[in-house]
Structure formats: structure tokens, C-alpha cells
Tab-separated table of C-alpha atoms in Angstrom:
chain	number	residue	atom	x	y	z
A	14	MET	CA	-0.202	-0.052	-0.299
A	15	ASP	CA	1.273	3.207	-0.859
A	16	ALA	CA	1.683	6.306	1.223
A	17	GLY	CA	-2.026	7.863	-0.889
A	18	GLU	CA	-3.733	4.514	-0.278
A	19	THR	CA	-2.703	4.712	3.413
A	20	GLN	CA	-3.348	8.044	3.905
A	21	LEU	CA	-7.050	7.444	2.267
A	22	SER	CA	-7.894	4.610	4.449
A	23	SER	CA	-6.956	6.506	7.511
A	24	VAL	CA	-9.267	9.154	6.061
A	25	LYS	CA	-12.045	6.257	5.804
A	26	SER	CA	-11.314	5.219	9.458
A	27	VAL	CA	-11.802	8.631	10.998
A	28	ASP	CA	-15.210	9.103	8.784
A	29	ARG	CA	-16.384	5.644	10.485
A	30	LEU	CA	-15.645	7.328	13.889
A	31	PHE	CA	-17.242	10.021	13.412
A	32	GLU	CA	-20.425	8.067	12.004
A	33	ILE	CA	-20.286	5.413	14.989
A	34	ILE	CA	-20.127	8.421	17.708
A	35	ASP	CA	-23.399	9.974	15.828
A	36	VAL	CA	-24.713	6.820	16.062
A	37	LEU	CA	-24.273	6.347	19.667
A	38	ASP	CA	-25.796	10.098	20.065
A	39	GLU	CA	-29.262	9.507	17.879
A	40	LEU	CA	-29.642	5.911	19.445
A	41	ASP	CA	-28.716	6.773	23.005
A	42	GLY	CA	-26.393	4.338	23.602
A	43	ALA	CA	-25.966	0.899	20.986
A	44	ARG	CA	-24.598	-2.490	21.308
A	45	VAL	CA	-21.286	-3.257	18.877
A	46	THR	CA	-23.980	-5.115	16.604
A	47	GLU	CA	-26.745	-2.434	16.165
A	48	VAL	CA	-23.770	0.313	15.319
A	49	ALA	CA	-22.780	-2.428	12.674
A	50	GLU	CA	-25.957	-3.327	11.285
A	51	LEU	CA	-27.190	0.493	10.964
A	52	LEU	CA	-23.879	1.547	9.175
A	53	GLU	CA	-23.783	-1.357	7.339
A	54	MET	CA	-19.904	-2.059	8.938
A	55	PRO	CA	-18.369	-5.153	10.032
A	56	LYS	CA	-18.575	-5.762	13.765
A	57	SER	CA	-15.166	-6.203	14.005
A	58	THR	CA	-14.320	-2.482	12.741
A	59	VAL	CA	-17.213	-1.017	14.755
A	60	HIS	CA	-15.871	-2.907	18.359
A	61	GLY	CA	-12.178	-1.903	17.321
A	62	HIS	CA	-13.523	1.939	17.304
A	63	LEU	CA	-15.425	1.551	20.287
A	64	SER	CA	-13.177	-0.268	21.915
A	65	THR	CA	-10.363	3.024	21.476
A	66	MET	CA	-13.008	5.408	22.189
A	67	TYR	CA	-13.198	3.211	25.632
A	68	GLN	CA	-9.149	3.131	26.402
A	69	HIS	CA	-9.494	6.894	26.185
A	70	GLY	CA	-12.044	7.825	28.090
A	71	TYR	CA	-14.951	8.965	25.202
A	72	VAL	CA	-17.439	6.179	25.487
A	73	VAL	CA	-18.490	3.863	28.627
A	74	LYS	CA	-19.772	0.895	28.645
A	75	GLU	CA	-23.335	-0.508	30.493
A	76	GLY	CA	-23.956	-3.784	30.150
A	77	ASN	CA	-23.602	-4.666	26.639
A	78	GLU	CA	-24.520	-1.152	25.600
A	79	TYR	CA	-21.829	1.709	24.309
A	80	HIS	CA	-22.825	5.253	25.631
A	81	LEU	CA	-20.935	8.342	24.832
A	82	SER	CA	-18.614	9.647	27.806
A	83	LEU	CA	-19.003	12.952	29.778
A	84	GLN	CA	-15.722	13.440	28.206
A	85	PHE	CA	-17.532	15.043	25.383
A	86	LEU	CA	-19.432	17.456	27.687
A	87	ARG	CA	-15.418	18.412	29.015
A	88	LEU	CA	-14.959	19.312	25.232
A	89	GLY	CA	-18.037	20.842	24.483
A	90	GLU	CA	-17.929	23.568	27.019
A	91	HIS	CA	-14.434	24.451	26.429
A	92	ALA	CA	-15.960	25.401	22.918
A	93	ARG	CA	-18.787	27.289	24.414
A	94	TRP	CA	-16.545	29.583	26.754
A	95	ARG	CA	-13.328	29.616	24.079
A	96	LYS	CA	-13.947	33.296	23.360
A	97	GLN	CA	-14.966	36.268	26.241
A	98	ALA	CA	-16.909	37.071	23.773
A	99	TYR	CA	-19.331	34.352	24.483
A	100	LYS	CA	-18.862	34.590	28.055
A	101	LEU	CA	-19.967	38.555	27.723
A	102	ALA	CA	-23.198	37.253	26.162
A	103	HIS	CA	-24.468	34.731	28.762
A	104	GLU	CA	-25.162	37.230	31.345
A	105	LYS	CA	-27.155	39.621	28.324
A	106	VAL	CA	-28.943	36.314	27.224
A	107	SER	CA	-30.094	35.837	31.136
A	108	ARG	CA	-31.089	39.400	31.494
A	109	LEU	CA	-32.989	39.371	28.032
A	110	ALA	CA	-34.899	36.157	29.293
A	111	GLU	CA	-35.461	37.778	32.684
A	112	ARG	CA	-36.953	41.524	31.184
A	113	THR	CA	-38.887	40.143	28.560
A	114	ASP	CA	-40.829	37.150	30.755
A	115	GLU	CA	-39.406	35.146	27.386
A	116	ARG	CA	-36.784	32.865	26.214
A	117	ALA	CA	-33.570	33.794	25.185
A	118	GLN	CA	-30.763	32.936	23.409
A	119	PHE	CA	-27.427	33.555	21.594
A	120	ILE	CA	-26.625	31.593	18.543
A	121	ILE	CA	-23.527	31.330	16.048
A	122	GLU	CA	-22.748	30.178	12.924
A	123	GLU	CA	-20.732	26.875	11.802
A	124	HIS	CA	-20.845	24.844	8.789
A	125	GLY	CA	-24.042	26.794	7.309
A	126	LYS	CA	-26.229	26.023	10.662
A	127	GLY	CA	-26.699	27.839	13.893
A	128	VAL	CA	-25.739	26.396	17.050
A	129	TYR	CA	-27.320	26.914	20.918
A	130	VAL	CA	-24.176	28.480	22.752
A	131	HIS	CA	-26.379	30.534	25.740
A	132	ARG	CA	-30.032	29.782	26.558
A	133	GLU	CA	-32.423	30.839	29.526
A	134	THR	CA	-35.947	30.695	30.186
A	135	SER	CA	-38.102	32.464	32.126
A	136	GLU	CA	-40.725	31.522	34.232
A	137	HIS	CA	-43.250	32.425	31.984
A	138	GLY	CA	-41.030	31.271	29.133
A	139	VAL	CA	-41.468	27.867	27.028
A	140	GLU	CA	-39.236	25.548	26.361
A	141	THR	CA	-38.779	23.849	23.553
A	142	ASP	CA	-36.444	20.794	22.510
A	143	SER	CA	-33.387	22.700	21.771
A	144	ASN	CA	-30.661	22.777	23.624
A	145	ILE	CA	-27.061	24.067	23.881
A	146	GLY	CA	-24.951	23.260	21.260
A	147	GLU	CA	-28.000	21.685	19.057
A	148	SER	CA	-28.103	23.213	15.425
A	149	VAL	CA	-31.147	24.967	13.783
A	150	PRO	CA	-31.607	26.347	10.152
A	151	LEU	CA	-30.715	29.193	9.340
A	152	HIS	CA	-33.510	30.081	7.514
A	153	ALA	CA	-36.339	29.708	9.739
A	154	THR	CA	-35.340	31.234	12.746
A	155	ALA	CA	-34.587	34.329	13.780
A	156	ALA	CA	-31.534	34.755	15.014
A	157	GLY	CA	-30.022	32.483	11.908
A	158	LYS	CA	-31.875	34.860	9.900
A	159	ALA	CA	-30.110	37.466	11.650
A	160	ILE	CA	-26.326	36.210	11.048
A	161	LEU	CA	-27.348	36.003	7.498
A	162	SER	CA	-28.440	39.613	7.172
A	163	ALA	CA	-25.141	40.605	8.666
A	164	LEU	CA	-22.896	38.061	6.539
A	165	PRO	CA	-21.396	39.969	3.676
A	166	VAL	CA	-23.927	39.607	1.065
A	167	SER	CA	-21.641	37.771	-1.295
A	168	TYR	CA	-21.439	34.724	1.485
A	169	ALA	CA	-25.024	34.887	2.927
A	170	ASP	CA	-26.180	34.142	-1.015
A	171	SER	CA	-22.960	31.264	-1.139
A	172	LEU	CA	-24.595	30.152	1.842
A	173	ILE	CA	-28.402	29.635	0.895
A	174	GLU	CA	-27.552	28.212	-2.317
A	175	GLU	CA	-25.974	25.981	-0.265
A	176	ILE	CA	-28.605	24.887	2.409
A	177	GLU	CA	-31.313	22.854	2.223
A	178	LEU	CA	-34.658	25.582	2.811
A	179	GLU	CA	-36.551	22.906	4.554
A	180	ARG	CA	-39.982	23.612	5.242
A	181	PHE	CA	-41.170	22.918	9.104
A	182	THR	CA	-44.194	24.822	8.412
A	183	GLU	CA	-46.280	26.808	6.380
A	184	HIS	CA	-45.144	29.858	7.486
A	185	THR	CA	-41.291	28.709	6.719
A	186	ILE	CA	-39.943	30.312	3.761
A	187	THR	CA	-38.334	27.865	1.438
A	188	ASP	CA	-38.214	30.267	-1.738
A	189	ARG	CA	-34.777	31.553	-2.057
A	190	ASP	CA	-35.905	34.854	-3.901
A	191	GLU	CA	-37.995	35.258	-0.822
A	192	LEU	CA	-34.937	35.028	1.698
A	193	ARG	CA	-32.836	37.411	0.040
A	194	GLU	CA	-35.819	40.041	-0.084
A	195	GLU	CA	-36.248	38.796	3.934
A	196	LEU	CA	-32.455	39.559	4.845
A	197	GLN	CA	-32.611	42.726	2.671
A	198	THR	CA	-35.057	44.204	5.029
A	199	ALA	CA	-33.387	42.799	7.489
A	200	ARG	CA	-30.465	44.713	6.922
A	201	ASP	CA	-32.136	47.948	6.673
A	202	ARG	CA	-33.503	48.194	9.824
A	203	ASN	CA	-31.047	45.384	11.599
A	204	TYR	CA	-33.469	43.328	13.322
A	205	VAL	CA	-35.556	40.157	11.851
A	206	PHE	CA	-39.005	38.256	12.191
A	207	ASN	CA	-39.618	34.736	12.891
A	208	ASN	CA	-43.160	34.417	12.389
A	209	GLU	CA	-43.912	30.677	13.388
A	210	GLU	CA	-41.170	29.344	10.481
A	211	SER	CA	-39.874	26.794	12.646
A	212	THR	CA	-42.670	25.787	15.244
A	213	LYS	CA	-46.331	26.290	14.996
A	214	GLY	CA	-47.596	28.873	17.414
A	215	LEU	CA	-43.959	30.156	18.293
A	216	SER	CA	-42.613	33.636	17.212
A	217	ALA	CA	-39.506	35.337	17.666
A	218	VAL	CA	-37.047	38.062	16.847
A	219	GLY	CA	-33.593	38.463	16.475
A	220	VAL	CA	-30.492	40.837	15.721
A	221	PRO	CA	-26.661	40.164	14.743
A	222	VAL	CA	-24.173	40.856	16.631
A	223	LEU	CA	-20.766	42.221	15.386
A	224	GLU	CA	-17.322	41.751	16.788
A	225	GLN	CA	-15.131	44.739	16.430
A	226	SER	CA	-13.758	44.329	12.841
A	227	GLY	CA	-17.383	44.404	12.213
A	228	ALA	CA	-17.052	40.340	11.014
A	229	VAL	CA	-20.531	38.750	12.887
A	230	LEU	CA	-20.343	36.946	15.886
A	231	GLY	CA	-23.855	35.402	15.950
A	232	ALA	CA	-26.998	36.342	16.909
A	233	ILE	CA	-29.758	36.879	20.255
A	234	SER	CA	-33.144	36.335	20.172
A	235	VAL	CA	-36.296	36.453	21.936
A	236	SER	CA	-39.023	33.853	21.185
A	237	GLY	CA	-42.573	33.390	22.551
A	238	PRO	CA	-45.781	31.639	22.129
A	239	THR	CA	-47.119	33.617	18.970
A	240	TYR	CA	-50.174	35.140	21.249
A	241	ARG	CA	-48.098	36.941	23.668
A	242	MET	CA	-45.578	38.243	21.154
A	243	ASN	CA	-48.080	40.464	18.915
A	244	GLY	CA	-48.807	43.695	18.844
A	245	ASP	CA	-46.405	46.806	19.228
A	246	TRP	CA	-44.456	44.380	21.937
A	247	PHE	CA	-43.484	42.683	19.112
A	248	THR	CA	-43.211	44.850	16.753
A	249	GLU	CA	-41.503	47.726	18.228
A	250	GLU	CA	-40.694	46.960	22.292
A	251	ILE	CA	-38.540	43.814	21.709
A	252	PRO	CA	-36.842	44.678	18.577
A	253	LEU	CA	-35.555	47.720	20.660
A	254	ILE	CA	-35.022	45.994	23.963
A	255	LEU	CA	-32.663	43.434	21.390
A	256	LEU	CA	-30.895	45.961	19.826
A	257	GLY	CA	-30.099	48.044	22.735
A	258	THR	CA	-28.346	44.586	24.380
A	259	ALA	CA	-26.828	43.794	21.078
A	260	ASN	CA	-24.769	47.312	21.476
A	261	GLU	CA	-23.920	46.714	24.854
A	262	LEU	CA	-22.920	43.785	24.026
A	263	GLU	CA	-20.496	44.584	21.061
A	264	LEU	CA	-19.440	47.682	23.613
A	265	ASP	CA	-18.477	45.322	26.170
A	266	ILE	CA	-16.744	43.096	23.668
A	267	THR	CA	-14.608	46.712	22.261
A	268	PHE	CA	-13.491	46.885	25.527
A	269	SER	CA	-13.189	43.829	26.922
């Protein structure tokens, strides 16, 4: 086997490893046979990868099932707090949830998706099944569209062409030209709405957050039941609160 074949084999091995990790996450643990059948891999290959991860502490074994270990939590927490700006955003999100009495979140863009970095829910806020570290579609969320609106237009257009504009509700924007028009409106006013586009009965407002260089750091948003997110509170007051919070965060980032 020459050097090129060896490198290709190593890459395929790494691909298999990440596929196994994803399956353990999706199934909340599984046996070697289950993983092998689902991924159509030899049991010996799956067992070898799982044994290696076990030796390095990245999986635990409960009976005959393998589960992801808390090593991933350690890595995730490192990624979540690695930037000072992410730490500063945490306090702002907490205050937003308290001030609006809804759910507030800070999201960044990675690999064409929005990723939850911080999320706080007030006493009357609505919980959803989105957790820290989980990804959300950029085109169907207020924070996601806010990020798209603040990116350079050429890069935003390339993302729009690449991502699947999946329909989640009857209100989801799935036409690329319509999405571009929505983003231009967001650029003009610096905030964007989500009118039940990701979840029926849930609406939100989002604004982008910029770094000192002008690059997009992420976006903050407030979401709640559509019956509460209406009138001037939804269209004027929450946008103003968010714009003020984003401004404060950007100043904190600049002078931190």
C-alpha cells in the first residue's frame, strides 16, 4: 500500500469513527451489533473503534451497550466558553430572558447552521427541545436569519444556495428569492422576525451581534408563544430591547 492509499484508508477510518459517535448520540447508546447493522460495517471494525474510544475515555460501557462519556461535555464546555465574547453574551441572554419574561438565546453560525451557545428561559417562557450545542436552520429562525443578514452579501448568498430550505411549518420561507428579500429588509432595520416559521405557535425576534472588526459573532433572539408575541410588544418593543442589548454586548466586546 503506497502513501496515498494509506492516507485514504486513514481518512475513511476517521469517517467511520465519527459515524459511530453520531449513532451512539442518536440512539442514546447501542450495542456493537446494532451500530454495525445500522452503518453496514463489519462488527470487528465497530468493536475496534469502540474499544479505542473506551480506552481513551470517550465512551462508557453499561452492560452490552456503549454510551458517549462526559469527555464530550468537557470538550463542549471548552468550545462554548473559548471566546471572551461568548462569556459576555451569557449575561446578556440571562437579562433578556428576565426583562422580556420569555426565552432568550445566543446563536452562532457553524458549517451553515445555527448553533445554540447560550439559552435562558424565564418563569413564563416556553421550553422547546433545542439544547445547548444543538443546531437549528438558519433560514427558519430569527437568530439564524439575523446572522445571514449581517454576513457579507456574497457569502450569505453562497450559504443560501448550499443549505436546504427545509419546510417546518406552512410559514417557513423555502423560496431563495423570497429569503433574500427578507434578509434585505433585515439589513435595512437591523432586526428580523420569525413568524411561526420553525415551530407552529412560536414567534421570535432576532438581531445580529458584530465583533469590533465588523465580522459577525452571532445573534441574540427572544422567542415566545405567538399569542403573546404580537402588537407593538412584538414589532417595536422587543426589537428595541434587542438592539440595545446587542449594542451593549458589542461595546463590552470592544473594551474587554
